[in-house]
Short mmCIF file of C-alpha atoms in Angstrom, two decimals:
data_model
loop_
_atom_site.label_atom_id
_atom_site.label_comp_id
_atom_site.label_asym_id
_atom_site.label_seq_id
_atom_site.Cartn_x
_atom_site.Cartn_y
_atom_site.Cartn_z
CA UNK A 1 4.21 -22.26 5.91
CA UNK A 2 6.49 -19.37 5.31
CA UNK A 3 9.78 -18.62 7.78
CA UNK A 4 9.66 -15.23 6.34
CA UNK A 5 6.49 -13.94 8.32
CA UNK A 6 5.38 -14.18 12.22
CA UNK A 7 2.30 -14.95 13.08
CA UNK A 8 0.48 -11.51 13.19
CA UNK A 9 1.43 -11.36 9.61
CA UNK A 10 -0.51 -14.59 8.91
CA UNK A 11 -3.48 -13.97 10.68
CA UNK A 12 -3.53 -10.58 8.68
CA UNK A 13 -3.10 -12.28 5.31
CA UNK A 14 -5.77 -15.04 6.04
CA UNK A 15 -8.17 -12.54 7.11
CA UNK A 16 -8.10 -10.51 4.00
CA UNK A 17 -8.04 -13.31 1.64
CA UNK A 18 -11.15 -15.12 3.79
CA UNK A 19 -13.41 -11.55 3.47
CA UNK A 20 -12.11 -10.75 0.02
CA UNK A 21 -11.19 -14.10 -1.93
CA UNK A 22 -13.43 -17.11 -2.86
CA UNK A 23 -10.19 -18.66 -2.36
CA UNK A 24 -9.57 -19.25 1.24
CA UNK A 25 -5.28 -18.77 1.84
CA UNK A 26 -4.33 -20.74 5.01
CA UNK A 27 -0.86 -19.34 5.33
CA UNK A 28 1.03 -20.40 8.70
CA UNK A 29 3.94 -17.72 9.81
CA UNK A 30 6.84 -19.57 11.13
CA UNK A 31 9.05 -16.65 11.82
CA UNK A 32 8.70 -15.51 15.66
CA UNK A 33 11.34 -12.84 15.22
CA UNK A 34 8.90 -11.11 13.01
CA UNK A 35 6.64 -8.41 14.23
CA UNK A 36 3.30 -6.33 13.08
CA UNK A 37 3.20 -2.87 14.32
CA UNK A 38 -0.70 -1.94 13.98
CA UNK A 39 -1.82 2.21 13.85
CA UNK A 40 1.84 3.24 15.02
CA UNK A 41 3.00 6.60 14.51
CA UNK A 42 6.73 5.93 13.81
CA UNK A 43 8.26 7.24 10.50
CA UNK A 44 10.72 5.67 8.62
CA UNK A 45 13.06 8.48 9.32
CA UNK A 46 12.60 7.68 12.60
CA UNK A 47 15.47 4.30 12.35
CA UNK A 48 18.61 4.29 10.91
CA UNK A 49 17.44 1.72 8.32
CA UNK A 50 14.08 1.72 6.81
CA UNK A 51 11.93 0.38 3.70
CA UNK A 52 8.76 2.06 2.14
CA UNK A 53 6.33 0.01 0.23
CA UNK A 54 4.10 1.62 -2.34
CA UNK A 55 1.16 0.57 -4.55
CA UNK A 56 2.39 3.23 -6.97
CA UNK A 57 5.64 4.75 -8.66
CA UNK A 58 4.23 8.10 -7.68
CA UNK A 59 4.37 7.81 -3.43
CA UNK A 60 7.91 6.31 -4.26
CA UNK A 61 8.59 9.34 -5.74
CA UNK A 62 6.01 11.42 -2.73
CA UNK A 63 8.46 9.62 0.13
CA UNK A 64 11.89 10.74 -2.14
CA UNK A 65 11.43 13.85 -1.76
CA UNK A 66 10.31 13.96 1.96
CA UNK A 67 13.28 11.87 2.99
CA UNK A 68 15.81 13.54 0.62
CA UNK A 69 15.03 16.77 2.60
CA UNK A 70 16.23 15.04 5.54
CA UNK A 71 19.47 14.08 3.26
CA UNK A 72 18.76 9.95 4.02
CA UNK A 73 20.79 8.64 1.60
CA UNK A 74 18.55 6.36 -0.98
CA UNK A 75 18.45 3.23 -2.60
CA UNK A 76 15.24 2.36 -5.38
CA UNK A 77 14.69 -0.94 -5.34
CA UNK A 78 14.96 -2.25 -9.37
CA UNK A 79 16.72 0.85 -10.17
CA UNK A 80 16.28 4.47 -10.20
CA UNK A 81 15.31 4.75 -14.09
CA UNK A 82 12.27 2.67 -13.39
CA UNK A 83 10.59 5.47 -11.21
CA UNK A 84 10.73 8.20 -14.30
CA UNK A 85 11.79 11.10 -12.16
CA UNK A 86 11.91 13.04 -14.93
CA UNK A 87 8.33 12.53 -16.10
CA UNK A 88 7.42 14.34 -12.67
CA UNK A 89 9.27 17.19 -13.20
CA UNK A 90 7.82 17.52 -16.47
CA UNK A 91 4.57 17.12 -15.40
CA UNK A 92 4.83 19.84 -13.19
CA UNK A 93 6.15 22.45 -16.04
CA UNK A 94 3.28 20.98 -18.06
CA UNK A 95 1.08 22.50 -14.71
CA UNK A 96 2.88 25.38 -14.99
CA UNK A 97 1.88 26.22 -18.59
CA UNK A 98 5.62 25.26 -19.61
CA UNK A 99 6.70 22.67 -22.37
CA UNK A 100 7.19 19.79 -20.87
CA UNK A 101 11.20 19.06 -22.18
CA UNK A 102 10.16 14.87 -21.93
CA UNK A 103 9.65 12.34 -24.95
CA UNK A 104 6.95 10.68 -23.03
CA UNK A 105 3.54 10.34 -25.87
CA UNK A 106 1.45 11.25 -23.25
CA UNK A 107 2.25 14.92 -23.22
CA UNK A 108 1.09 15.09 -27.25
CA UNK A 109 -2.34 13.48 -27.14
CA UNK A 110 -3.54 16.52 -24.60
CA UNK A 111 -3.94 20.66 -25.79
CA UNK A 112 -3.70 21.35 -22.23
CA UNK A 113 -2.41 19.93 -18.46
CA UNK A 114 -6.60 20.22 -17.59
CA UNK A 115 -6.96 17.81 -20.38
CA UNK A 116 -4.37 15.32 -18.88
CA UNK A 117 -5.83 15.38 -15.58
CA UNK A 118 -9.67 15.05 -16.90
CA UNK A 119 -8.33 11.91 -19.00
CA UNK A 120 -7.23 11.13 -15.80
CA UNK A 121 -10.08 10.78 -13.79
CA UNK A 122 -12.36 9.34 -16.58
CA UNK A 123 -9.74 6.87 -17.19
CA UNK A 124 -9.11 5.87 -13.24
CA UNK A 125 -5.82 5.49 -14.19
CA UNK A 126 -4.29 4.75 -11.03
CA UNK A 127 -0.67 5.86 -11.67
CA UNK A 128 -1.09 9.16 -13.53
CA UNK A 129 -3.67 9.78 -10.84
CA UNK A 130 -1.13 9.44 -8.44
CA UNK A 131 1.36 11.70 -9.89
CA UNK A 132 -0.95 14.41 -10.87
CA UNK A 133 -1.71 14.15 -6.94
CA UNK A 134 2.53 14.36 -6.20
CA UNK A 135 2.74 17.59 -8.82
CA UNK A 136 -0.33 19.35 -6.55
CA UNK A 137 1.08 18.25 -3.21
CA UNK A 138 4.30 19.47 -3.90
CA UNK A 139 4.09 22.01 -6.42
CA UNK A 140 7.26 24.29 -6.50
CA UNK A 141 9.17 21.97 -4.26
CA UNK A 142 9.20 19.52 -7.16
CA UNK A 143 12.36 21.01 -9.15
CA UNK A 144 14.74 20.95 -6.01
CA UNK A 145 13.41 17.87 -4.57
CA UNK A 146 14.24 16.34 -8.07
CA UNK A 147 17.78 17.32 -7.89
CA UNK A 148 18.27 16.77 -4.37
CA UNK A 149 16.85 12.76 -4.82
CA UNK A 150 19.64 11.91 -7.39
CA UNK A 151 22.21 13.55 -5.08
CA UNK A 152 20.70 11.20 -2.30
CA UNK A 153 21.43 8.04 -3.89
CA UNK A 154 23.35 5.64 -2.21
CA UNK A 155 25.59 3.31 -4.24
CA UNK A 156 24.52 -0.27 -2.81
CA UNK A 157 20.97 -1.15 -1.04
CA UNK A 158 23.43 -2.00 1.93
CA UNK A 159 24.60 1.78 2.32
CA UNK A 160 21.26 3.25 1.71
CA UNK A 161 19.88 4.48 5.20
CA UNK A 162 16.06 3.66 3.28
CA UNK A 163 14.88 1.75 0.36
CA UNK A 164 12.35 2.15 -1.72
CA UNK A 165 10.34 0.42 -3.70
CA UNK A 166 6.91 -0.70 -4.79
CA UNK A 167 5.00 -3.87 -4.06
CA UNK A 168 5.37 -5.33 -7.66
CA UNK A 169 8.94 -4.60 -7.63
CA UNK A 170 9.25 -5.55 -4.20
CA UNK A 171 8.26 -9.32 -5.43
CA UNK A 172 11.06 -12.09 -4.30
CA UNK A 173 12.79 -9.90 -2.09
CA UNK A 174 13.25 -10.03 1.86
CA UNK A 175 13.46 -6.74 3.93
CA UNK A 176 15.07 -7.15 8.15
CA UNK A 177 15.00 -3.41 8.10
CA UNK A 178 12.17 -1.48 9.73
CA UNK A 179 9.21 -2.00 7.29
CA UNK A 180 6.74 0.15 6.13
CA UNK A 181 3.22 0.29 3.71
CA UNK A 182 2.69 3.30 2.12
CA UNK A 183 -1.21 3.62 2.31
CA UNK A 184 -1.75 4.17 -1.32
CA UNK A 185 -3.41 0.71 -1.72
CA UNK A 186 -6.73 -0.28 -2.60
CA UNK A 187 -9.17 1.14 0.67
CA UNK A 188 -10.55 -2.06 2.87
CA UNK A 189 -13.91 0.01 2.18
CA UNK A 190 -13.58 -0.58 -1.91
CA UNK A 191 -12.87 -4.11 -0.66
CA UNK A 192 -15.64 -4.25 1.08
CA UNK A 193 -18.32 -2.63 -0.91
CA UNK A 194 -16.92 -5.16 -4.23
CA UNK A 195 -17.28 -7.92 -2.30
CA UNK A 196 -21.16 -6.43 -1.41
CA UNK A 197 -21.88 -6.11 -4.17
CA UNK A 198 -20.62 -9.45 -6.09
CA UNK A 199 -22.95 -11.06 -3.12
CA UNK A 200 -25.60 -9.85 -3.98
CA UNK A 201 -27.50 -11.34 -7.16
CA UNK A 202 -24.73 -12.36 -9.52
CA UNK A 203 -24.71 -15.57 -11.52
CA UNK A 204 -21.80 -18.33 -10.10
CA UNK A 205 -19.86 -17.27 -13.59
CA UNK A 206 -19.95 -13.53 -13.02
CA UNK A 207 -19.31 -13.74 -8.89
CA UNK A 208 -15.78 -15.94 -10.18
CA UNK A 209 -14.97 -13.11 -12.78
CA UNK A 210 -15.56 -10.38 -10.40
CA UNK A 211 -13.90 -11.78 -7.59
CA UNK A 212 -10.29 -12.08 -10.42
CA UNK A 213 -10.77 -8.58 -10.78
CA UNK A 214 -10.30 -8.17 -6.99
CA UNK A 215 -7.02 -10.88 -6.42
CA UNK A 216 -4.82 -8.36 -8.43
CA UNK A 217 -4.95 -5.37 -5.87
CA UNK A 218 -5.30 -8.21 -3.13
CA UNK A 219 -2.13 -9.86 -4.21
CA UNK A 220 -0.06 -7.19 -4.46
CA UNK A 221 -1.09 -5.79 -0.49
CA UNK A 222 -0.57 -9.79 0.04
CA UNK A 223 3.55 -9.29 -1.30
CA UNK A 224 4.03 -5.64 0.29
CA UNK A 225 2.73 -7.62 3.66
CA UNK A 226 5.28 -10.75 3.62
CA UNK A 227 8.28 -8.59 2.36
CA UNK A 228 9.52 -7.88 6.30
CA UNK A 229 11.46 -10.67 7.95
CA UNK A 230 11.65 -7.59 11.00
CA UNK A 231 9.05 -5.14 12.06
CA UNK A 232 6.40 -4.40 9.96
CA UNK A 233 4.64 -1.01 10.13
CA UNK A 234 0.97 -1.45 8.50
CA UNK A 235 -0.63 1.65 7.04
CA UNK A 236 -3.36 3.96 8.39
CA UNK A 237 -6.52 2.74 6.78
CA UNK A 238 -5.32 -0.82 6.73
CA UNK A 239 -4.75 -0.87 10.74
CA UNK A 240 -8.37 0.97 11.26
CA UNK A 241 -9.71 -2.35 9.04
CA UNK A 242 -8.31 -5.03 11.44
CA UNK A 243 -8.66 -2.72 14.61
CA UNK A 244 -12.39 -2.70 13.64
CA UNK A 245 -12.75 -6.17 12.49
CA UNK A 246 -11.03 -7.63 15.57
CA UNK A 247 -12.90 -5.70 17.67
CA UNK A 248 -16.48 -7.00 15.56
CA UNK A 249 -15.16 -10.50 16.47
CA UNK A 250 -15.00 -9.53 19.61
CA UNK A 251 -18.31 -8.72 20.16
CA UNK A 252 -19.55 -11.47 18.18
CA UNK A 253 -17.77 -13.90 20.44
CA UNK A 254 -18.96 -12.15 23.66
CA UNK A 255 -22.63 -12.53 22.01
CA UNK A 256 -22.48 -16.06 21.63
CA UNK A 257 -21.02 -16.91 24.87
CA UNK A 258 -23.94 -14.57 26.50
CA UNK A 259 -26.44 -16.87 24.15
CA UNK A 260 -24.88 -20.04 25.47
CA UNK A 261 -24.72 -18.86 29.09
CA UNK A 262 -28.71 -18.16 28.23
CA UNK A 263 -29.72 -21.46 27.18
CA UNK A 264 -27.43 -23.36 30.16
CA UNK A 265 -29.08 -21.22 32.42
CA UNK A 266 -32.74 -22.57 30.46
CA UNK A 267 -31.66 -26.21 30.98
CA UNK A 268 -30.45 -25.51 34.35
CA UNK A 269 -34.36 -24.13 35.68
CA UNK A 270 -36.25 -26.83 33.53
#
């Protein structure tokens, strides 16, 4: 039982770990204060206090920026040094054909910033993925946005008018602000076609190890959903999921009853 969640949080939780997991959760939400906003448009500049929740250091960095623009003061969860602002910024002179002025390694294994991003892709490395996608969204606005982040800080979480943070950080701590997911996590559709494909002909020994490879992304979705003690605001792809599911159990339910309706009327004219 946790007091932390509502219900709608629960049911959410439960439902991912029972199509995802091999390991079925149960989790009971005791808190009826708390509530699940599902496919809402509200921003989290929209309330005077917000959180963001991100899979990745880089959309902390993505919603900085945004929300810096509209001079919200800011508070990073952990601490600011942990999100390597400066990395981004050099990244982005590194795009630019510039030396990147950073002691990060990474800049000396590659001749070139085409290099980088083709280790990139061939690595799937999620987080330099991620900020090679920040550098390309935001391109020249990088440098200012930068500057303008570090002026935004706020000097206590309690004066910040957003936090932000990702889920890993997020771990242990309770949000009663306005709460929102980022939708950089693992797609319900990867989920989905894992769990396919685990299903299909693997060995008892092989289905366990695959399905370990999937509890890491699933936890961490699992602590970015039972961080709000408030409203929680559930992100794009992540709503669409239970939307569709709900509505398939829906169906499925209305399908049975027809089939039972059936047969009583069978019994009914023998």
């Amino acid at each position: 039982t946790s007091f932390r969640i509502g219900d709608e949080s629960a049911k959410i939780c439960n439902m991912l770990f029972g199509k995802f997991s091999n390991e079925k959760l149960g989790i009971v939400g005791a808190n009826k204060k708390q509530n699940t906003i599902i496919d809402t448009y509200r921003r989290p500049y929209d309330f005077d206090k917000s959180v963001i929740i991100c899979r990745t250091n880089a959309n902390v960095v993505g919603n900085a920026i945004d929300l810096a623009e509209r001079d919200r003061s800011l508070f990073f969860e952990g601490g600011i040094s942990g999100y390597k602002l400066d990395f981004y910024l050099a990244l982005w002179y590194y795009c630019c054909g510039k030396e990147p002025l950073h002691k990060d390694p990474i800049f000396k294994k590659f001749k070139s910033y085409k290099d980088l991003c083709d280790y990139a892709d061939e690595a799937e490395d999620i987080e330099l993925l991620s900020a090679i996608g920040i550098v390309k969204t935001y391109n020249t606005k990088i440098p200012d946005g930068i500057r303008k982040i570090k002026e935004c800080l706020a000097k206590s979480k309690n004066e910040a008018d957003t936090i932000l943070t990702t889920a890993h950080k997020a771990k242990g701590q309770t949000y009663t602000w306005h709460t929102f997911l980022e939708n950089d996590y693992y797609k319900m559709l990867d989920f989905e076609e894992a769990v396919s494909i685990i299903e299909s002909d693997m060995s008892e020994e092989l289905k366990r190890s695959a399905y370990k490879a999937i509890v890491e992304p699933l936890n961490l979705l699992y602590v970015a959903i039972t961080r709000a003690k408030g409203y929680l605001y559930l992100h794009e792809d992540l709503s669409k999921w239970i939307i569709a599911n709900r509505i398939k159990t829906e169906m499925r339910f209305n399908r049975i009853i027809r089939e039972e309706i059936q047969d009583l009327k069978g019994d009914i004219n023998e």
